[in-house]
Coordinates of C-alpha atoms in Angstrom, one line a residue:
X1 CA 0.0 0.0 0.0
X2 CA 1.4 3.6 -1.0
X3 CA -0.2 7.1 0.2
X4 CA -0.1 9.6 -1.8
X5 CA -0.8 13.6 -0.9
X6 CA -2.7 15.1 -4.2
X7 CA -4.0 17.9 -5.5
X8 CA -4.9 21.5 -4.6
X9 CA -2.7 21.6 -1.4
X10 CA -0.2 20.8 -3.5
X11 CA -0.9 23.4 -6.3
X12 CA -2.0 26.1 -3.7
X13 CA 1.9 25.2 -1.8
X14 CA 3.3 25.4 -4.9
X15 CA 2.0 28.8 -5.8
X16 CA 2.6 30.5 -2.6
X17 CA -1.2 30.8 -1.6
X18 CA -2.9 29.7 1.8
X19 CA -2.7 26.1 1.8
X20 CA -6.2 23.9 2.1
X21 CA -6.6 20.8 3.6
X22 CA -4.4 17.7 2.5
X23 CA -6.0 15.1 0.4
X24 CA -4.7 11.5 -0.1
X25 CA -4.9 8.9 -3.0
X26 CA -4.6 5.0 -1.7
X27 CA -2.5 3.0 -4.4
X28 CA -2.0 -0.6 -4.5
X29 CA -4.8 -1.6 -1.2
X30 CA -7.9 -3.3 -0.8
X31 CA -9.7 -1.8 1.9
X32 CA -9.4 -4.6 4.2
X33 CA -5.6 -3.9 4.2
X34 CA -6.9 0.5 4.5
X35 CA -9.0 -0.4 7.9
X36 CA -6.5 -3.0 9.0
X37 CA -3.8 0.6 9.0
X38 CA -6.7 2.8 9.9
X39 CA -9.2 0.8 12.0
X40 CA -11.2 4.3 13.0
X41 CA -11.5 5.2 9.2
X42 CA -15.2 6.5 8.1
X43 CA -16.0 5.5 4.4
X44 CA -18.4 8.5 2.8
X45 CA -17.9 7.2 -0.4
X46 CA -20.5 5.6 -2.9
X47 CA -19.0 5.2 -6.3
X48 CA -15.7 4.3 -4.9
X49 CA -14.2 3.8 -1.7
X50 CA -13.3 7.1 0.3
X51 CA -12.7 7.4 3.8
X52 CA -12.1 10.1 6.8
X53 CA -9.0 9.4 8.5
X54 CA -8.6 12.3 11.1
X55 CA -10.3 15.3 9.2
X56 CA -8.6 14.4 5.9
X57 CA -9.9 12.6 2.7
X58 CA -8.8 9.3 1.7
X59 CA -9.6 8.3 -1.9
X60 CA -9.1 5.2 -3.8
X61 CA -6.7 5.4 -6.7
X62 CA -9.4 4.6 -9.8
X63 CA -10.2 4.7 -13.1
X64 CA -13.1 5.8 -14.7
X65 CA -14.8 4.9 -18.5
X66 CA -17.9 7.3 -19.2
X67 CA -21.3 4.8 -19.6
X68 CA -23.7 7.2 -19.5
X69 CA -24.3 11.7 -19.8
X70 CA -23.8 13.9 -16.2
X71 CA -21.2 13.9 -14.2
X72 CA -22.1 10.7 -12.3
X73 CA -21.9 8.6 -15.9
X74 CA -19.4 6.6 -14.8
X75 CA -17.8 3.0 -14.4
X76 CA -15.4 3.2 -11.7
X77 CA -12.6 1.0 -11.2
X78 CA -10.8 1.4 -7.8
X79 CA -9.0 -2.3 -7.4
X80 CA -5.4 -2.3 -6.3
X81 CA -4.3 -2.7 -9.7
X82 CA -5.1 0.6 -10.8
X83 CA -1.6 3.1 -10.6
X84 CA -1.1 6.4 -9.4
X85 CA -0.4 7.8 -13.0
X86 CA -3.7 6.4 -14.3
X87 CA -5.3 7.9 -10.7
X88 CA -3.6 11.0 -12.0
X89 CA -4.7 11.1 -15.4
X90 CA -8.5 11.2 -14.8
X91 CA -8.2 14.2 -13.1
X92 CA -9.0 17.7 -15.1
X93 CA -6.5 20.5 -15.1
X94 CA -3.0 19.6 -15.2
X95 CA -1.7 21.8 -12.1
X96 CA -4.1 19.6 -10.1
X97 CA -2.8 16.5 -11.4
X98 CA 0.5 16.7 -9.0
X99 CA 0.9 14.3 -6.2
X100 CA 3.6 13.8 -3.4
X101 CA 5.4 10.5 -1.9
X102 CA 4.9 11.1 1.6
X103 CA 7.8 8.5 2.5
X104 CA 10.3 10.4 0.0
X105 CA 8.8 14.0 -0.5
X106 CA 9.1 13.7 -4.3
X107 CA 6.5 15.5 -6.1
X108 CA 5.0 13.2 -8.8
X109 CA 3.9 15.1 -11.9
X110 CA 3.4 13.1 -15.2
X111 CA 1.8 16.0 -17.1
X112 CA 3.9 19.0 -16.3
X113 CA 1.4 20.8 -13.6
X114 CA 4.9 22.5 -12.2
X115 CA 5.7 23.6 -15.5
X116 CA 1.8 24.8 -16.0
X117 CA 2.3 27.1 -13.0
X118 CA 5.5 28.2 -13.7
X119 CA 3.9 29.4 -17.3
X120 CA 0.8 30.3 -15.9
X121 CA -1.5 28.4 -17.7
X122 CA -4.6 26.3 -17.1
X123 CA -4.7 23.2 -19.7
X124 CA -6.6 20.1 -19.4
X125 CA -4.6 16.7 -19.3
X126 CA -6.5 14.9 -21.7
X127 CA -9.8 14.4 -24.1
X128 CA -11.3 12.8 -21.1
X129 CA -11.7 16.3 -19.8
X130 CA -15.1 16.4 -21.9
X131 CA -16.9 13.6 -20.8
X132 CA -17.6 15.3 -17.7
X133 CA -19.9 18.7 -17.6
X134 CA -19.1 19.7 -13.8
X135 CA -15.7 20.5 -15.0
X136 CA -16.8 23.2 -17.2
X137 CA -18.0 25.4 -13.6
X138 CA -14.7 23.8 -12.2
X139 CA -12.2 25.5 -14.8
X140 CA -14.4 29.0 -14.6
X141 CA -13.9 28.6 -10.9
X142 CA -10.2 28.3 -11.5
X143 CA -9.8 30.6 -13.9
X144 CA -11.5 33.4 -10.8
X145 CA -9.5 31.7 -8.2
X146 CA -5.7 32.4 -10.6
X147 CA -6.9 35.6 -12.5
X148 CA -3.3 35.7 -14.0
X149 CA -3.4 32.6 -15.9
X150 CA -4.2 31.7 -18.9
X151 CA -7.1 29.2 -20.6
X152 CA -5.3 27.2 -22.9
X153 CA -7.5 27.7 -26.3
X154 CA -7.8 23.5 -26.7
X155 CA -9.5 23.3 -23.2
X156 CA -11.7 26.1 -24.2
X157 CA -13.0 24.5 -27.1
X158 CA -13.5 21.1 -25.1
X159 CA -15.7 23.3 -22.6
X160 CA -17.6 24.5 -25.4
X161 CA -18.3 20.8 -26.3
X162 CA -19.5 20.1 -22.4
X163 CA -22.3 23.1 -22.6
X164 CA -25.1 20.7 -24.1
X165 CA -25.1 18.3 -21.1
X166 CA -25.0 21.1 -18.4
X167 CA -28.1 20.2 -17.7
X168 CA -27.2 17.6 -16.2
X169 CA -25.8 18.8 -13.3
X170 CA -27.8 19.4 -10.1
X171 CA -28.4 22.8 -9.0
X172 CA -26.5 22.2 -5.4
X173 CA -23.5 21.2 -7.2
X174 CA -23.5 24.2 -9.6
X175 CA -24.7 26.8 -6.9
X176 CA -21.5 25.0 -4.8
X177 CA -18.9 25.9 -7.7
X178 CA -20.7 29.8 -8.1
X179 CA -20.5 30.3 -4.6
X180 CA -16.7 29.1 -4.2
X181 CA -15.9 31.3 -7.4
X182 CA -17.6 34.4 -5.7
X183 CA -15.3 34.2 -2.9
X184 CA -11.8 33.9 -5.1
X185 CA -9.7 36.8 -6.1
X186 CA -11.5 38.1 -9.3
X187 CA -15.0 36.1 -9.4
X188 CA -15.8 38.3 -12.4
X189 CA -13.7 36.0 -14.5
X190 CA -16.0 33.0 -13.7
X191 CA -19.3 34.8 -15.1
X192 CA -17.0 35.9 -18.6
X193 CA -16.0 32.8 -18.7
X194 CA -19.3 31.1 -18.9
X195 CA -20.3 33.5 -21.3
X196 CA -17.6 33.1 -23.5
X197 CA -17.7 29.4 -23.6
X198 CA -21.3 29.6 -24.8
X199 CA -22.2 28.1 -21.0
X200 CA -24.2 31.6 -19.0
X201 CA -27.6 31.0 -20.3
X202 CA -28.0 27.2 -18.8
X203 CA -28.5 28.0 -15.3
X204 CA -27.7 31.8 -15.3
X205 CA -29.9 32.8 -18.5
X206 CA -31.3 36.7 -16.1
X207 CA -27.1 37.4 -16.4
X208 CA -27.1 35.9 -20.1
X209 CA -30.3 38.2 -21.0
X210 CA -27.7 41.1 -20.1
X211 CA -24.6 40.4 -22.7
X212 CA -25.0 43.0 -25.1
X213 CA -27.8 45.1 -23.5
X214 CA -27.1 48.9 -23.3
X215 CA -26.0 49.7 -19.5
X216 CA -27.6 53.1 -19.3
X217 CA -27.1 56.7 -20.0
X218 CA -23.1 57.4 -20.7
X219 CA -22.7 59.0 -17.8
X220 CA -23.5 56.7 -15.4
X221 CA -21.8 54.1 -17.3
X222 CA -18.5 55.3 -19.4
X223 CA -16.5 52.7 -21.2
X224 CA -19.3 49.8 -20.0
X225 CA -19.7 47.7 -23.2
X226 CA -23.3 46.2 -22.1
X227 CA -25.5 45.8 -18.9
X228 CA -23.3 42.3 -18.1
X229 CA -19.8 44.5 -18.2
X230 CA -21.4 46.7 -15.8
X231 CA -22.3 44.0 -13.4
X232 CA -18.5 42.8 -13.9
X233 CA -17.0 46.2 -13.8
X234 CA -19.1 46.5 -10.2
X235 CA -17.5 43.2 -8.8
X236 CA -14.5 44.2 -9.8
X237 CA -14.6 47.4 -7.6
X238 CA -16.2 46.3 -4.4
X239 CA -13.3 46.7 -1.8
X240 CA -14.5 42.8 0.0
X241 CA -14.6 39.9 -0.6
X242 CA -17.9 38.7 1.1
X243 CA -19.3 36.6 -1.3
X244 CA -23.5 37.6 0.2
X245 CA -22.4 41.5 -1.3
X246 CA -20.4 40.0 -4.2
X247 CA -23.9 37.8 -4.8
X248 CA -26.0 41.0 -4.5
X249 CA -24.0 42.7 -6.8
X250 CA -24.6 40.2 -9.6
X251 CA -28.2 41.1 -9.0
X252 CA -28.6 44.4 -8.6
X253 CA -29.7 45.2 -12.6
X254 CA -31.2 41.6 -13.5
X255 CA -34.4 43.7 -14.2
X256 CA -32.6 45.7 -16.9
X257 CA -33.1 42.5 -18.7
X258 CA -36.5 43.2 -18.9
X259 CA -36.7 46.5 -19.8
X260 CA -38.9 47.5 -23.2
X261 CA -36.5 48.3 -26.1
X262 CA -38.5 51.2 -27.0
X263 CA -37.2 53.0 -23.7
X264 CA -33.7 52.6 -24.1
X265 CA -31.0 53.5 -23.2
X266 CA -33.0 54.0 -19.9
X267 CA -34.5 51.3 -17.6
X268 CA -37.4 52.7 -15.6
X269 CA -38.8 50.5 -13.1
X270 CA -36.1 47.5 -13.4
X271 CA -35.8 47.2 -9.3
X272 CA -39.1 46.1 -8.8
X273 CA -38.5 44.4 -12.0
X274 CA -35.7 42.5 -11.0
X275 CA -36.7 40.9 -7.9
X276 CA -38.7 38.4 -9.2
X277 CA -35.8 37.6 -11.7
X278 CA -33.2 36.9 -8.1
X279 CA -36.4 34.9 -7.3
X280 CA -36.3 32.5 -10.0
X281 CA -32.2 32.3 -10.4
X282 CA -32.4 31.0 -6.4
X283 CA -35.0 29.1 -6.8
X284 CA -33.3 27.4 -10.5
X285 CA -30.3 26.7 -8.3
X286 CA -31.7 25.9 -4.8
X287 CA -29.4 29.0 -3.5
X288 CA -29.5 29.8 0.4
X289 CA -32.0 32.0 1.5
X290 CA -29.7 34.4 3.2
X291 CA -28.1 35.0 -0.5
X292 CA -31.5 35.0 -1.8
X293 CA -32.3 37.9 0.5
X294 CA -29.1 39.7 -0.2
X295 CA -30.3 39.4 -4.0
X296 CA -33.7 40.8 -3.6
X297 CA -32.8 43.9 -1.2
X298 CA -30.2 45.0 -3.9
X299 CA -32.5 44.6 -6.9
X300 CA -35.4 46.2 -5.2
X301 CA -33.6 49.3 -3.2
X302 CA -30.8 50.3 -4.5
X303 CA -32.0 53.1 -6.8
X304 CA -34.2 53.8 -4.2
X305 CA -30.7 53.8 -1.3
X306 CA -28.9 56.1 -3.5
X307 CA -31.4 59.0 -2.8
X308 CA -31.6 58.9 0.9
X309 CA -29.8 62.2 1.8
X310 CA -33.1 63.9 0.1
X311 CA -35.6 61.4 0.7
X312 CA -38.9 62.0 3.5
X313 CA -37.0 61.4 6.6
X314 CA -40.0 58.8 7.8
X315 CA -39.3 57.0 4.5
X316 CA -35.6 56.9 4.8
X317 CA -36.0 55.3 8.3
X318 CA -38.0 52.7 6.8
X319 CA -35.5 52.0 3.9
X320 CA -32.9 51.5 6.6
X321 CA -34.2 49.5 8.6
X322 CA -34.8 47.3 5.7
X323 CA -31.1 47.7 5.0
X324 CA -30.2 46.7 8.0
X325 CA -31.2 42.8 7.3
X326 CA -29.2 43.1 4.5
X327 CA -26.8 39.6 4.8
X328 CA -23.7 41.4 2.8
X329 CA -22.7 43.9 5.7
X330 CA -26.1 46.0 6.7
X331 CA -26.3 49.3 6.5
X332 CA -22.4 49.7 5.7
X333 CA -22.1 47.0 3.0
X334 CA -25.1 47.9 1.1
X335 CA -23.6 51.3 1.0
X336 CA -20.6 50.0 -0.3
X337 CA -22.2 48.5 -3.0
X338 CA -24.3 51.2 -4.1
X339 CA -21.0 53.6 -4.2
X340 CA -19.0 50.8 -6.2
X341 CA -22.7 50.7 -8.3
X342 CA -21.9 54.3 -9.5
X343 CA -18.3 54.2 -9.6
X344 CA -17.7 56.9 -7.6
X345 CA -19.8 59.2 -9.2
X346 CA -22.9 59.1 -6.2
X347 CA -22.2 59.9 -2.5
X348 CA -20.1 58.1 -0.5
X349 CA -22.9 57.1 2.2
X350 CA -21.1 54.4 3.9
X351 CA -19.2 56.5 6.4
X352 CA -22.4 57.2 7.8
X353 CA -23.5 54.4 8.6
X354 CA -23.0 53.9 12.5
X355 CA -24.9 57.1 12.7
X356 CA -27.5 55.1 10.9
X357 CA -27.7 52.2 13.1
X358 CA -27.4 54.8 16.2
X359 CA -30.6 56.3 15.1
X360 CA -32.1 53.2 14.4
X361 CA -31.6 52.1 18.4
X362 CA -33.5 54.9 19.5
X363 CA -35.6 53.0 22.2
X364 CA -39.2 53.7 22.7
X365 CA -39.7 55.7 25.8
X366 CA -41.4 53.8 28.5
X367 CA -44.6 56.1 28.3
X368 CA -45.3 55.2 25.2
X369 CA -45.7 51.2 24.6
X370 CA -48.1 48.8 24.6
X371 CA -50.1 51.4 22.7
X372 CA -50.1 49.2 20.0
X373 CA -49.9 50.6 16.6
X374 CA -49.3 53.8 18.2
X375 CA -46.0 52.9 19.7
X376 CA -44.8 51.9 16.4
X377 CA -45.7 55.3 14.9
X378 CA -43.9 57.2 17.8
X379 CA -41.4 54.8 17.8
X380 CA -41.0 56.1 13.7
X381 CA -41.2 59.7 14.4
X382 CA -38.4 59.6 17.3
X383 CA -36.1 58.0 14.3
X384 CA -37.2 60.6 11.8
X385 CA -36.9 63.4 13.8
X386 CA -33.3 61.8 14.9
X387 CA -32.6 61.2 10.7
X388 CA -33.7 65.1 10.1
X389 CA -30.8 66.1 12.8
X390 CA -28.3 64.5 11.4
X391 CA -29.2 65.9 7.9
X392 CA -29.3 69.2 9.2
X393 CA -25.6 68.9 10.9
X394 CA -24.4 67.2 7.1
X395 CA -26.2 69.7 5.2
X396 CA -23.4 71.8 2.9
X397 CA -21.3 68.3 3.5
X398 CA -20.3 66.4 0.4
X399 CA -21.8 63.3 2.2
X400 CA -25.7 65.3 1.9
X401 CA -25.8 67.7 -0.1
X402 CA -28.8 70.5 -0.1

């Protein structure tokens, strides 16, 4: 029996990046001889033995033949017979084909992953790559998680060939991969990728409906080729990486998608518009409903946000304390976004928000509950009246302008 470390720790050590957890490949074992070494060892694999030895993943060296369309189409082989290099070769992108001899420290790498890094490039290891549509998300994912490296044009095209069984793939499993992309250094470059592949429309078809789609009025949007740019352009500048704003920012102008030609280059009304569109893209891919709600507050307020400092000051207290459920930061995030959202052109309102959330925790005087609906109006004017003082102190302020 021969253990083998594989994989992304190995890529991720390699390039100098946080290392994630270890993963092993079992060569040359049955798993009577596995248990006999690791008698506390917790098989979670179906197709193929895999066990939990400590926290860490134990997989079977196998090989695979494709029987059927998905991703689970497979006959699996995982006797002792099958080799590390075979192991090695089903795998998809060549950097993540590198394993480790843990008795000898020799790194293990048949189809030049070390030499793909070195070059920067992603490149499947074989034709195999295409009998397997999950690995279509799996390269876009990469390709956001190493913004610097290139798609080899041959892997493109065989991702291109994988498009017609996407539909394959369960909506968990593709929400899993969007989710992990939003939270790498450029998740922008998962979303282009998609669309330049031919792949956006499957299970993304409200950010597909925007490729192409005029933006706005030049102002608001100089050097934005469509409506999809913009929503890139706006990932690109939020200053975090939290993937519930990086989610709400992909939503913010699906209902621009909707809008009647005959009123471009203007889109009147597409944040009510839009929220039934976050609606059906969660419910397509099953998506948590805290990202569901980050998805529907910045569809439905964010034109609305961007006009606080002269809004009613009983409707601005309302608006916030909507914001302030908002999963990607509160009151501060959604700010955030909307300032990214206008590229600097609107008000910067994020500074204000702990003055925000202090007016927002005006109690209710003692007096004046269990009036019932009453309290809740007083209980509205207190924060009003609180909002229209800190306007006044801000007014001739760039941050609220008369």
């Amino acid at each position: 029996m021969k253990i083998y470390r594989v994989g992304g720790s190995i890529r991720d050590e390699i390039l100098g990046l946080d290392k994630g957890d270890d993963d092993f490949v079992v060569v040359g074992a049955t798993e009577e001889a596995f248990l006999s070494r690791f008698p506390g060892a917790q098989r979670v694999g179906k197709a193929f033995p895999v066990y939990i030895v400590e926290g860490a993943e134990y997989a079977f060296a196998r090989r695979e033949s494709k029987s059927a369309p998905g991703y689970r189409g497979f006959d699996t082989d995982s006797s002792p017979a099958v080799t590390l290099v075979e192991d090695l070769k089903r795998r998809d992108l060549t950097i993540n084909a590198i394993a480790q001899d843990l008795e000898t420290r020799e790194l293990i790498d048949p189809w030049g992953g070390r030499k793909d890094i070195a070059q920067k490039r992603l490149r499947h290891i074989s034709d195999a790559f295409a009998e397997d549509p999950l690995r279509l998300y799996r390269v876009a994912r990469f390709a956001a998680l190493l913004p610097d490296f290139t798609l080899e044009d041959t892997t493109l095209e065989l991702m291109r060939r994988l498009v017609p069984e996407l539909d394959t793939l369960s909506p968990e499993r593709v929400w899993m991969e969007c989710v992990r992309a939003l939270a790498t250094r450029a998740p922008w470059r998962f979303f282009t990728v998609l669309r330049d592949v031919g792949a956006l429309a499957v299970h993304f078809p409200e950010l597909h409906a925007l490729v192409g789609l005029t933006p706005g009025p030049d102002y608001y949007h100089e050097g934005e080729t469509d409506t999809f740019d913009h929503a890139m352009q706006l990932l690109h500048r939020l200053p975090t990486a939290d993937p519930h704003l990086r989610f709400a920012a992909l939503c913010h102008d699906l209902g621009k998608g909707l809008t009647d030609p005959a009123i471009l280059p203007h889109h009147y009304g597409h944040d009510a518009a839009g929220v039934e569109l976050v609606t059906a893209l969660c419910d397509r891919l099953r998506i948590p409903n805290s990202f569901r709600l980050a998805g529907e507050l910045a569809a439905r307020y964010h034109m609305a946000a961007a006009k606080l400092p002269v809004m009613r000051a009983g409707k601005a207290v309302t608006l916030l304390k909507k914001l302030r459920r908002f999963p990607g930061g509160g009151i501060a995030g959604y700010f955030t976004m909307i300032h990214a959202d206008s590229a600097g052109k609107a008000v910067d309102l994020t500074p204000l928000a702990p003055e925000f959330e202090r007016i927002l925790d005006i109690p209710l005087p003692e007096k004046y509950r269990d009036l019932g609906p009453k309290s809740g109006e007083i209980l509205l004017n207190l924060h009003a009246e609180a909002f229209k003082e800190l306007r006044e102190k801000l007014m001739g302020d760039n941050l609220c302008p008369r």
